[in-house]
Each structure stands twice: as structure tokens, then as C-alpha cells.
Amino acid sequence: MDKLLIQGGTHLSGEIAISGAKNAALPILCAALLTAEPVTFTNVPQLKDIGTLLELLAQMGVKVAREADTVTLDASGLNNPVAPYEMVKTMRASILVLGPLVARCGEARVSLPGGCAIGARPVDQHIKGLQAMGAELRVEHGYVHATVSRLKGARLFTDMVTVTGTENLMMAATLADGETIIENAAREPEIVDLANCLVAMGAQVSGAGSDVIRIRGVARLHGATHRIMPDRIETGTYLCAAAASGGSVRLTGTRSDYLDAVIDKLTEAGCEVVSEPDAIRLRAPARLNAVSLRTAPYPAFPTDMQAQFMAINCVAKGVAMIRETIFENRFMHAVELQRLGADIRIDGNTALVQGVDRLQGATVMATDLRASASLVVAGLVAEGETLIERIYHLDRGYEGLESKLAALGARVRRVK
């Protein structure tokens, strides 16, 4: 199993390009199930999760053509609306095939998903929404089995803000009979990107980016070409890495308006951040100021950036309080950061981080995708060598991580 070896102490500097967003690409690739015509996607990141989803679509009868960052999907031969456990147990995003399959085929059998062990993320909102649209659903033997002649438009209210739930119900509603209104909808930029793709395919969607989304169903969707948005979490991770190292970087192919809450906190920490039309520049001070934060649904501070900020607070001046409100088990990285010499105290969903003068390299273990990123950030500033085990988590969400870090001057390499 691969590991990542980092020699700390380098100030990151230089320029790298940001990849397409994993969390936008996954639902958008699933949207190809809604039409019998080919759909082409560009700026698709080359990640483990993307490969897993393409394999899943292929076993359903979808023709998959992939070259570099371009993927063309042809679901005209869709003949197996089943997502088996063996193929989806490592990736929660597999549930995103449920809505499109029910809408197009009138039937779906989808395994309950696995993925990161960061807390309970139930799919009850997906099921509740599809039932309100007329589908008959039952959960048996670890699978969600759904059938319907044709979905009907409905007024849907989610009990909690759910990104994948909003995406699933949006896709299902595009082929429903009548208008669907999703209230308490997620507002993430990835939701807007999916809406833009669906509109390009002939769907009638309005309100994406607000908490009320309206979809008027159509008889069929058609082929289209769509470019995946830049990955705002990858962008934020490299900004944190540069900030912690006291570096100066320029990230291209990305946008700051997706990251207002993150950039506000980096500025509060003492960084100079300059936004360009298609890039972001950051210059960090010799040592950061500690910044407290509270995670919440977009546009507030993203839970997917909490671990990286815990890492930079470990070496900042002062004390920071971090409160996690999205997932109940998302401080697993704290124990590993303590192995590097961090001063962190956990009380329920709150972490108190006292900055220390320096971290020291050690062997640590990744526990989930964003926890892995926090260990990379910490390893870059720790004295000596840090060895990160179980980096398959990183491969799920960061394209070419070691090569991009090396381009910024980091001493990092993958080892067996």
C-alpha cells in the first residue's frame, strides 16, 4: 500500500493549476443517465472516485470514453439499473445514480453506500423525496429498491440541508410530470454547476444557489457538452499549505467567489490574498495568527476545510476554537496531529487548538479524505520526515497531489 513521505521545512512558492471539482463531477457524470444521447464533460479530474463511478456506469450498460480530462458517456444502451454493493461500498456518491435511474428507467436497485467514516450520513431525505414524487421504495438486504411508472412533480421539503439529496432530487425531477419545488435546498456551487449541466441538456431548472429550486419536468433530455467547475476544496487545501509554510503561491484555473468564508479566515490569519478573474494569489506571513471557526452549510465555512485549518492553527500564534456542526465524527485527524506534537483538546464537537512553535515529523495514518489533507499540511511544516499511511484516501480527492506540491518546492514522494 502506498505511503507519502514528506520532508518538512520548505516555504511553498510558485504556480500550479487547480483540477476540476470531484464533488461537482460525480453528480454531473450521473446526469448522463437521464438521456439516450451522448454527453461530453471536460475538466474531469483523474481521481479514484471518478474511476469507480465510471466503472459503475459501464456495468449498467453506459458506453464510457475517456481521454485525459474529457469523458463522453452514452447511456443509450442502459439496460442494468443496478448499483451493486461490491462497486459502491467505498464511495457514498454512488447514491447519486438513484434519482436518474428511477426517472429514466422507472426502476433502480442501489446499494446503500459506504465511503469515509466521518459520521452518519443517512439517505432518508433521498427516499422521502422520491416517495413524495410517487415512487415506491423499500430498503431490503442493504439495497434501496425503487419503482414508478413516471415520477410526478411535487413540493419537497428536506428536514436537513443535504447536498447529495438536493442533487438526486433535482435530477429525478427533470423527467417528472409537472413542476417540482425543492425547499431547504443545498446552496453549494456544485449544485449550481449541476443545474447548469442539466439546463444544457434541455432541463428547466431555476433557483439553483438559493434554498428554493424549481424544476419543470420535460419528456426527454438531450446530449450536451459541459465543463466541470474548479475544485474549491483543492484550492483551499493548497492555500492552507502555502499559508502554513509561510509561502507565496498562485493557483490558476480557479475562482475566489467559491471560497469567501475560507479566504476571510486566511486573511484573518494574516495572509494577503489577491483574487484574479481565473486565479488566486496568496502571500503568507512568517507565522500565522490562530483563527477560530464554526462549520456550517454553504455559504458558511465548509466542513471539508475544517481539518486543514486545524493543521494551520497547530503552528499559529495563539489559541483557536474549532466547532464542527456537520458531522459528528470529524476530529479523527486530531489524534494524528498530536503525534506530530500538536496541542489539541477535544470536547464533543469542539476542538481547542493551542499553537506550538514547531511540529516534529512522525509516522501518521490517514482516516478520511480531508483528514489526509490536514496531515499533508502539517507534514510540510514539521521538522524532519513525516510518513503518511493509507493515502488511498488522498487519491480519492486530490489529482496529482505530490507532483503539484513538488512544483511548489515541497520535498514529497510516494513510497511503497
CSV table of C-alpha atoms in Angstrom, one decimal:
chain,number,residue,atom,x,y,z
A,1,MET,CA,0.0,0.0,0.0
A,2,ASP,CA,1.4,3.4,-1.0
A,3,LYS,CA,2.5,5.9,1.6
A,4,LEU,CA,3.5,9.6,1.3
A,5,LEU,CA,6.9,10.7,2.6
A,6,ILE,CA,7.3,14.4,3.3
A,7,GLN,CA,10.5,16.2,4.3
A,8,GLY,CA,9.2,19.3,6.1
A,9,GLY,CA,10.5,22.8,6.4
A,10,THR,CA,10.1,24.2,2.9
A,11,HIS,CA,8.3,27.5,2.1
A,12,LEU,CA,6.0,26.7,-0.8
A,13,SER,CA,6.2,29.1,-3.7
A,14,GLY,CA,5.3,29.1,-7.4
A,15,GLU,CA,2.2,28.4,-9.5
A,16,ILE,CA,0.0,25.3,-10.1
A,17,ALA,CA,-3.3,24.6,-11.8
A,18,ILE,CA,-6.4,23.5,-9.9
A,19,SER,CA,-8.2,20.5,-11.2
A,20,GLY,CA,-12.0,20.0,-11.8
A,21,ALA,CA,-14.1,19.6,-8.8
A,22,LYS,CA,-14.7,16.0,-7.6
A,23,ASN,CA,-17.9,16.9,-5.8
A,24,ALA,CA,-19.3,18.5,-8.9
A,25,ALA,CA,-18.1,15.9,-11.4
A,26,LEU,CA,-19.7,12.9,-9.6
A,27,PRO,CA,-23.3,14.1,-9.8
A,28,ILE,CA,-22.8,15.6,-13.2
A,29,LEU,CA,-21.5,12.3,-14.6
A,30,CYS,CA,-24.6,10.6,-13.1
A,31,ALA,CA,-26.8,13.1,-15.0
A,32,ALA,CA,-25.7,11.3,-18.3
A,33,LEU,CA,-28.1,8.5,-17.2
A,34,LEU,CA,-31.0,10.9,-17.9
A,35,THR,CA,-30.6,10.8,-21.7
A,36,ALA,CA,-30.1,8.4,-24.5
A,37,GLU,CA,-27.8,10.8,-26.3
A,38,PRO,CA,-24.1,11.2,-25.7
A,39,VAL,CA,-22.9,13.8,-23.2
A,40,THR,CA,-19.4,15.1,-23.1
A,41,PHE,CA,-17.7,16.5,-20.0
A,42,THR,CA,-14.4,18.4,-19.8
A,43,ASN,CA,-12.1,19.3,-16.9
A,44,VAL,CA,-12.9,16.0,-15.2
A,45,PRO,CA,-10.3,15.2,-12.6
A,46,GLN,CA,-8.4,11.9,-12.7
A,47,LEU,CA,-9.3,10.5,-9.3
A,48,LYS,CA,-10.1,7.2,-7.8
A,49,ASP,CA,-13.7,8.1,-7.1
A,50,ILE,CA,-14.2,9.2,-10.7
A,51,GLY,CA,-12.8,5.9,-11.9
A,52,THR,CA,-15.0,4.0,-9.6
A,53,LEU,CA,-18.1,5.8,-10.8
A,54,LEU,CA,-17.3,5.3,-14.4
A,55,GLU,CA,-16.9,1.5,-13.8
A,56,LEU,CA,-20.3,1.6,-12.1
A,57,LEU,CA,-21.9,3.3,-15.0
A,58,ALA,CA,-20.2,1.0,-17.5
A,59,GLN,CA,-21.7,-2.1,-15.8
A,60,MET,CA,-25.1,-0.5,-16.2
A,61,GLY,CA,-24.7,-0.5,-20.0
A,62,VAL,CA,-23.3,3.0,-20.4
A,63,LYS,CA,-20.5,3.4,-23.0
A,64,VAL,CA,-17.6,5.3,-21.5
A,65,ALA,CA,-14.9,7.0,-23.5
A,66,ARG,CA,-12.2,8.8,-21.5
A,67,GLU,CA,-9.2,10.8,-22.8
A,68,ALA,CA,-7.2,13.0,-20.4
A,69,ASP,CA,-9.7,15.3,-18.7
A,70,THR,CA,-12.5,14.6,-21.2
A,71,VAL,CA,-15.2,12.0,-20.6
A,72,THR,CA,-18.0,11.1,-23.0
A,73,LEU,CA,-20.9,9.0,-21.8
A,74,ASP,CA,-23.5,7.3,-24.0
A,75,ALA,CA,-26.4,5.8,-22.0
A,76,SER,CA,-28.5,4.8,-25.0
A,77,GLY,CA,-27.7,1.1,-24.1
A,78,LEU,CA,-28.6,1.5,-20.4
A,79,ASN,CA,-30.0,-2.0,-19.5
A,80,ASN,CA,-29.0,-2.7,-15.9
A,81,PRO,CA,-30.3,-0.1,-13.4
A,82,VAL,CA,-28.4,-1.8,-10.5
A,83,ALA,CA,-25.6,-0.4,-8.4
A,84,PRO,CA,-24.1,-3.4,-6.6
A,85,TYR,CA,-22.6,-3.3,-3.2
A,86,GLU,CA,-19.2,-4.5,-4.4
A,87,MET,CA,-18.8,-1.5,-6.6
A,88,VAL,CA,-20.2,1.2,-4.3
A,89,LYS,CA,-19.1,0.2,-0.8
A,90,THR,CA,-16.1,2.7,-0.9
A,91,MET,CA,-18.0,5.7,-2.3
A,92,ARG,CA,-21.0,7.4,-0.9
A,93,ALA,CA,-21.6,9.3,-4.1
A,94,SER,CA,-22.9,6.1,-5.7
A,95,ILE,CA,-26.3,7.0,-4.2
A,96,LEU,CA,-26.5,9.8,-6.9
A,97,VAL,CA,-27.4,7.2,-9.6
A,98,LEU,CA,-30.7,6.5,-7.7
A,99,GLY,CA,-32.7,9.6,-8.9
A,100,PRO,CA,-31.6,9.5,-12.6
A,101,LEU,CA,-32.3,5.7,-12.8
A,102,VAL,CA,-35.8,6.0,-11.4
A,103,ALA,CA,-36.6,9.0,-13.6
A,104,ARG,CA,-35.4,7.4,-16.8
A,105,CYS,CA,-35.9,3.6,-16.3
A,106,GLY,CA,-38.8,3.6,-13.8
A,107,GLU,CA,-36.7,1.3,-11.6
A,108,ALA,CA,-33.5,1.2,-9.7
A,109,ARG,CA,-31.8,-1.1,-7.2
A,110,VAL,CA,-28.9,0.8,-5.4
A,111,SER,CA,-26.8,-0.5,-2.6
A,112,LEU,CA,-26.7,1.7,0.5
A,113,PRO,CA,-23.3,3.5,0.2
A,114,GLY,CA,-20.1,3.4,2.2
A,115,GLY,CA,-17.3,5.9,2.0
A,116,CYS,CA,-15.5,7.9,4.6
A,117,ALA,CA,-16.0,7.0,8.3
A,118,ILE,CA,-16.8,10.6,9.4
A,119,GLY,CA,-20.2,10.1,10.8
A,120,ALA,CA,-23.7,9.1,9.8
A,121,ARG,CA,-24.9,10.5,6.5
A,122,PRO,CA,-28.3,8.8,6.0
A,123,VAL,CA,-30.1,8.7,2.7
A,124,ASP,CA,-33.6,9.1,4.2
A,125,GLN,CA,-34.1,12.5,2.6
A,126,HIS,CA,-33.5,11.0,-0.9
A,127,ILE,CA,-36.0,8.3,-0.2
A,128,LYS,CA,-38.6,10.7,1.3
A,129,GLY,CA,-38.3,13.0,-1.7
A,130,LEU,CA,-38.7,10.2,-4.3
A,131,GLN,CA,-41.7,8.8,-2.4
A,132,ALA,CA,-43.3,12.2,-2.5
A,133,MET,CA,-42.9,12.1,-6.3
A,134,GLY,CA,-44.8,8.9,-6.5
A,135,ALA,CA,-42.0,6.3,-6.4
A,136,GLU,CA,-42.5,3.1,-4.4
A,137,LEU,CA,-39.3,2.5,-2.4
A,138,ARG,CA,-38.3,-0.2,0.0
A,139,VAL,CA,-35.0,-0.9,1.7
A,140,GLU,CA,-34.1,-4.6,1.8
A,141,HIS,CA,-31.0,-6.7,2.1
A,142,GLY,CA,-28.9,-3.5,2.1
A,143,TYR,CA,-30.4,-2.1,-1.1
A,144,VAL,CA,-32.8,0.7,-1.9
A,145,HIS,CA,-35.3,-0.7,-4.5
A,146,ALA,CA,-37.4,1.9,-6.3
A,147,THR,CA,-40.1,1.6,-8.9
A,148,VAL,CA,-42.5,4.0,-10.6
A,149,SER,CA,-44.3,4.3,-13.9
A,150,ARG,CA,-43.4,8.0,-14.1
A,151,LEU,CA,-42.4,10.4,-11.4
A,152,LYS,CA,-44.8,13.3,-10.6
A,153,GLY,CA,-43.8,16.8,-9.7
A,154,ALA,CA,-44.2,17.6,-6.0
A,155,ARG,CA,-43.4,20.1,-3.4
A,156,LEU,CA,-40.4,18.7,-1.4
A,157,PHE,CA,-39.0,20.0,1.9
A,158,THR,CA,-35.9,18.4,3.2
A,159,ASP,CA,-35.6,18.1,7.0
A,160,MET,CA,-31.9,18.9,6.8
A,161,VAL,CA,-29.7,20.6,4.2
A,162,THR,CA,-28.3,17.8,2.1
A,163,VAL,CA,-26.1,18.3,-0.9
A,164,THR,CA,-26.4,14.8,-2.5
A,165,GLY,CA,-30.1,14.7,-1.5
A,166,THR,CA,-30.7,18.0,-3.4
A,167,GLU,CA,-28.7,16.8,-6.4
A,168,ASN,CA,-30.6,13.4,-6.5
A,169,LEU,CA,-34.0,15.0,-6.4
A,170,MET,CA,-33.0,17.7,-8.9
A,171,MET,CA,-32.0,15.1,-11.4
A,172,ALA,CA,-35.1,13.0,-10.8
A,173,ALA,CA,-37.4,16.0,-11.2
A,174,THR,CA,-36.1,16.9,-14.7
A,175,LEU,CA,-38.1,14.0,-16.2
A,176,ALA,CA,-41.1,14.1,-13.8
A,177,ASP,CA,-44.6,15.0,-14.9
A,178,GLY,CA,-45.2,18.6,-13.7
A,179,GLU,CA,-43.3,21.0,-11.5
A,180,THR,CA,-41.1,20.1,-8.5
A,181,ILE,CA,-40.2,22.6,-5.9
A,182,ILE,CA,-37.3,21.7,-3.5
A,183,GLU,CA,-37.3,23.8,-0.3
A,184,ASN,CA,-34.4,24.0,2.1
A,185,ALA,CA,-32.2,23.0,-0.8
A,186,ALA,CA,-28.4,23.0,-0.5
A,187,ARG,CA,-26.8,26.1,-2.0
A,188,GLU,CA,-23.3,24.9,-2.8
A,189,PRO,CA,-21.6,26.0,-6.0
A,190,GLU,CA,-21.6,22.3,-7.1
A,191,ILE,CA,-25.4,22.4,-7.0
A,192,VAL,CA,-25.3,25.4,-9.5
A,193,ASP,CA,-22.8,23.5,-11.7
A,194,LEU,CA,-25.2,20.5,-11.9
A,195,ALA,CA,-28.1,22.8,-12.7
A,196,ASN,CA,-26.1,24.4,-15.5
A,197,CYS,CA,-25.3,21.0,-16.9
A,198,LEU,CA,-29.0,19.9,-16.7
A,199,VAL,CA,-30.1,23.1,-18.4
A,200,ALA,CA,-27.6,22.5,-21.2
A,201,MET,CA,-29.2,19.0,-21.6
A,202,GLY,CA,-32.7,20.6,-22.0
A,203,ALA,CA,-33.9,20.6,-18.4
A,204,GLN,CA,-35.9,23.5,-17.0
A,205,VAL,CA,-34.3,24.4,-13.7
A,206,SER,CA,-34.3,27.7,-11.8
A,207,GLY,CA,-33.2,28.9,-8.4
A,208,ALA,CA,-30.1,26.8,-8.0
A,209,GLY,CA,-27.8,28.5,-5.5
A,210,SER,CA,-30.8,29.5,-3.4
A,211,ASP,CA,-32.7,27.5,-0.8
A,212,VAL,CA,-35.7,27.0,-3.2
A,213,ILE,CA,-35.1,25.3,-6.5
A,214,ARG,CA,-37.8,24.8,-9.1
A,215,ILE,CA,-37.7,22.1,-11.8
A,216,ARG,CA,-40.4,21.8,-14.5
A,217,GLY,CA,-40.2,18.2,-15.9
A,218,VAL,CA,-39.8,17.6,-19.6
A,219,ALA,CA,-40.4,14.4,-21.7
A,220,ARG,CA,-36.8,13.9,-22.5
A,221,LEU,CA,-33.3,15.4,-22.2
A,222,HIS,CA,-30.7,15.5,-25.0
A,223,GLY,CA,-26.9,15.4,-25.3
A,224,ALA,CA,-24.7,18.3,-24.4
A,225,THR,CA,-21.1,19.4,-23.6
A,226,HIS,CA,-20.3,20.7,-20.1
A,227,ARG,CA,-17.1,21.9,-18.4
A,228,ILE,CA,-16.8,20.9,-14.7
A,229,MET,CA,-16.2,23.8,-12.3
A,230,PRO,CA,-12.8,24.1,-10.5
A,231,ASP,CA,-12.4,22.3,-7.2
A,232,ARG,CA,-12.8,24.8,-4.4
A,233,ILE,CA,-11.7,22.3,-1.7
A,234,GLU,CA,-8.5,21.5,-3.6
A,235,THR,CA,-8.0,25.3,-3.9
A,236,GLY,CA,-8.5,25.8,-0.2
A,237,THR,CA,-6.1,23.0,0.7
A,238,TYR,CA,-3.2,24.4,-1.3
A,239,LEU,CA,-3.9,27.9,0.1
A,240,CYS,CA,-3.7,26.4,3.6
A,241,ALA,CA,-0.5,24.5,2.7
A,242,ALA,CA,1.1,27.7,1.4
A,243,ALA,CA,-0.1,29.7,4.4
A,244,ALA,CA,1.2,27.2,7.0
A,245,SER,CA,4.6,27.1,5.3
A,246,GLY,CA,4.9,30.9,5.1
A,247,GLY,CA,4.9,30.7,1.4
A,248,SER,CA,3.7,32.6,-1.7
A,249,VAL,CA,1.7,30.8,-4.4
A,250,ARG,CA,-0.6,31.5,-7.4
A,251,LEU,CA,-3.3,29.0,-8.1
A,252,THR,CA,-4.7,29.1,-11.7
A,253,GLY,CA,-7.9,27.8,-13.2
A,254,THR,CA,-9.9,28.6,-10.0
A,255,ARG,CA,-12.2,31.3,-8.6
A,256,SER,CA,-12.3,33.1,-5.2
A,257,ASP,CA,-16.0,33.6,-5.1
A,258,TYR,CA,-16.5,29.9,-4.3
A,259,LEU,CA,-14.3,30.4,-1.2
A,260,ASP,CA,-15.4,33.6,0.5
A,261,ALA,CA,-15.5,32.1,4.0
A,262,VAL,CA,-12.2,30.3,3.6
A,263,ILE,CA,-10.4,33.4,2.2
A,264,ASP,CA,-11.9,35.5,5.0
A,265,LYS,CA,-10.3,33.2,7.6
A,266,LEU,CA,-6.9,33.2,5.7
A,267,THR,CA,-7.0,37.0,5.7
A,268,GLU,CA,-7.8,36.9,9.4
A,269,ALA,CA,-4.8,34.6,9.9
A,270,GLY,CA,-2.5,37.3,8.4
A,271,CYS,CA,-2.3,36.2,4.8
A,272,GLU,CA,-2.5,38.6,1.8
A,273,VAL,CA,-5.0,37.1,-0.7
A,274,VAL,CA,-5.5,38.6,-4.2
A,275,SER,CA,-8.3,37.5,-6.5
A,276,GLU,CA,-7.9,37.4,-10.2
A,277,PRO,CA,-10.5,36.5,-12.8
A,278,ASP,CA,-9.2,33.0,-13.2
A,279,ALA,CA,-6.6,32.7,-10.4
A,280,ILE,CA,-5.9,33.3,-6.7
A,281,ARG,CA,-2.6,34.6,-5.2
A,282,LEU,CA,-1.6,34.2,-1.6
A,283,ARG,CA,1.3,35.5,0.4
A,284,ALA,CA,1.7,34.4,4.0
A,285,PRO,CA,3.5,36.0,6.9
A,286,ALA,CA,6.4,34.3,8.7
A,287,ARG,CA,3.8,32.9,11.3
A,288,LEU,CA,0.1,32.9,11.1
A,289,ASN,CA,-2.4,34.1,13.8
A,290,ALA,CA,-4.7,31.5,15.2
A,291,VAL,CA,-8.3,31.7,13.8
A,292,SER,CA,-11.4,30.2,15.3
A,293,LEU,CA,-14.2,28.9,13.1
A,294,ARG,CA,-17.5,27.1,13.0
A,295,THR,CA,-18.5,24.8,10.1
A,296,ALA,CA,-22.0,25.1,8.6
A,297,PRO,CA,-23.7,24.6,5.2
A,298,TYR,CA,-22.6,26.9,2.3
A,299,PRO,CA,-22.0,29.8,2.2
A,300,ALA,CA,-20.6,29.4,5.7
A,301,PHE,CA,-17.3,27.8,6.5
A,302,PRO,CA,-17.1,24.3,4.8
A,303,THR,CA,-16.7,21.2,6.8
A,304,ASP,CA,-14.4,19.9,4.1
A,305,MET,CA,-11.8,22.6,5.1
A,306,GLN,CA,-12.0,22.2,8.9
A,307,ALA,CA,-9.2,19.6,9.1
A,308,GLN,CA,-6.8,21.8,7.0
A,309,PHE,CA,-7.4,24.8,9.3
A,310,MET,CA,-6.9,22.7,12.3
A,311,ALA,CA,-3.5,21.9,10.9
A,312,ILE,CA,-2.5,25.5,10.3
A,313,ASN,CA,-3.8,26.5,13.8
A,314,CYS,CA,-1.4,23.9,15.2
A,315,VAL,CA,1.6,26.2,14.3
A,316,ALA,CA,-0.1,29.6,14.6
A,317,LYS,CA,0.2,32.2,17.3
A,318,GLY,CA,-2.5,32.0,19.9
A,319,VAL,CA,-5.5,29.7,20.6
A,320,ALA,CA,-8.2,28.7,18.2
A,321,MET,CA,-11.6,27.1,18.9
A,322,ILE,CA,-13.0,24.9,16.1
A,323,ARG,CA,-16.6,23.8,16.2
A,324,GLU,CA,-17.8,21.1,13.8
A,325,THR,CA,-21.6,21.1,13.3
A,326,ILE,CA,-22.0,19.0,10.1
A,327,PHE,CA,-20.5,15.6,11.0
A,328,GLU,CA,-20.3,14.1,14.5
A,329,ASN,CA,-17.1,12.1,14.0
A,330,ARG,CA,-14.8,14.5,12.1
A,331,PHE,CA,-12.0,15.1,14.5
A,332,MET,CA,-10.2,11.8,13.9
A,333,HIS,CA,-7.2,13.7,12.5
A,334,ALA,CA,-6.6,15.4,15.8
A,335,VAL,CA,-5.1,12.3,17.3
A,336,GLU,CA,-2.7,12.0,14.4
A,337,LEU,CA,-1.8,15.7,14.6
A,338,GLN,CA,-1.0,15.2,18.2
A,339,ARG,CA,1.6,12.6,17.2
A,340,LEU,CA,3.4,15.4,15.4
A,341,GLY,CA,3.4,17.5,18.6
A,342,ALA,CA,0.2,19.5,18.2
A,343,ASP,CA,-1.6,20.8,21.3
A,344,ILE,CA,-5.3,19.9,20.7
A,345,ARG,CA,-8.0,19.2,23.2
A,346,ILE,CA,-11.4,17.7,22.1
A,347,ASP,CA,-14.7,18.2,23.9
A,348,GLY,CA,-17.6,16.7,21.9
A,349,ASN,CA,-17.9,18.7,18.6
A,350,THR,CA,-15.4,21.4,19.7
A,351,ALA,CA,-11.6,21.4,19.4
A,352,LEU,CA,-9.3,23.8,21.3
A,353,VAL,CA,-6.0,24.3,19.4
A,354,GLN,CA,-3.0,26.0,21.1
A,355,GLY,CA,-0.4,26.9,18.6
A,356,VAL,CA,3.1,25.5,19.2
A,357,ASP,CA,6.5,26.8,17.9
A,358,ARG,CA,7.1,23.7,15.8
A,359,LEU,CA,5.8,20.3,14.9
A,360,GLN,CA,8.0,17.2,14.6
A,361,GLY,CA,7.9,14.6,11.9
A,362,ALA,CA,6.4,11.2,12.7
A,363,THR,CA,4.5,8.3,11.1
A,364,VAL,CA,0.8,9.1,11.0
A,365,MET,CA,-2.3,7.4,9.5
A,366,ALA,CA,-5.0,9.0,7.3
A,367,THR,CA,-8.5,8.2,8.4
A,368,ASP,CA,-10.6,10.0,5.8
A,369,LEU,CA,-10.1,12.2,2.7
A,370,ARG,CA,-9.8,15.7,4.3
A,371,ALA,CA,-8.0,14.3,7.4
A,372,SER,CA,-5.4,13.1,5.0
A,373,ALA,CA,-5.0,16.7,3.6
A,374,SER,CA,-4.6,18.1,7.1
A,375,LEU,CA,-1.7,15.6,7.7
A,376,VAL,CA,-0.1,16.7,4.5
A,377,VAL,CA,-0.3,20.4,5.6
A,378,ALA,CA,1.2,19.6,9.0
A,379,GLY,CA,3.9,17.4,7.5
A,380,LEU,CA,5.0,20.2,5.2
A,381,VAL,CA,5.9,22.4,8.2
A,382,ALA,CA,7.1,19.7,10.6
A,383,GLU,CA,10.8,19.2,11.4
A,384,GLY,CA,12.2,16.1,9.8
A,385,GLU,CA,10.3,13.4,8.0
A,386,THR,CA,6.6,12.7,8.1
A,387,LEU,CA,5.3,9.4,6.7
A,388,ILE,CA,1.5,9.3,6.0
A,389,GLU,CA,0.0,5.8,5.7
A,390,ARG,CA,-3.3,4.8,4.0
A,391,ILE,CA,-3.1,7.6,1.4
A,392,TYR,CA,-5.6,5.9,-0.8
A,393,HIS,CA,-7.9,8.4,0.8
A,394,LEU,CA,-5.9,11.2,-0.8
A,395,ASP,CA,-6.2,9.6,-4.2
A,396,ARG,CA,-9.9,9.8,-3.9
A,397,GLY,CA,-9.9,13.6,-3.9
A,398,TYR,CA,-6.6,15.1,-5.0
A,399,GLU,CA,-5.3,14.8,-8.5
A,400,GLY,CA,-1.5,14.6,-8.8
A,401,LEU,CA,-1.0,15.8,-5.2
A,402,GLU,CA,2.7,15.0,-4.9
A,403,SER,CA,3.5,16.4,-8.3
A,404,LYS,CA,1.7,19.7,-7.6
A,405,LEU,CA,3.4,20.0,-4.2
A,406,ALA,CA,6.8,19.3,-5.8
A,407,ALA,CA,6.1,22.1,-8.3
A,408,LEU,CA,5.8,24.4,-5.4
A,409,GLY,CA,9.1,23.3,-3.9
A,410,ALA,CA,7.9,20.7,-1.4
A,411,ARG,CA,10.0,17.6,-0.8
A,412,VAL,CA,7.5,14.9,-1.1
A,413,ARG,CA,7.4,11.5,-2.7
A,414,ARG,CA,5.2,8.4,-2.8
A,415,VAL,CA,6.7,5.2,-1.4
A,416,LYS,CA,5.6,1.6,-1.3
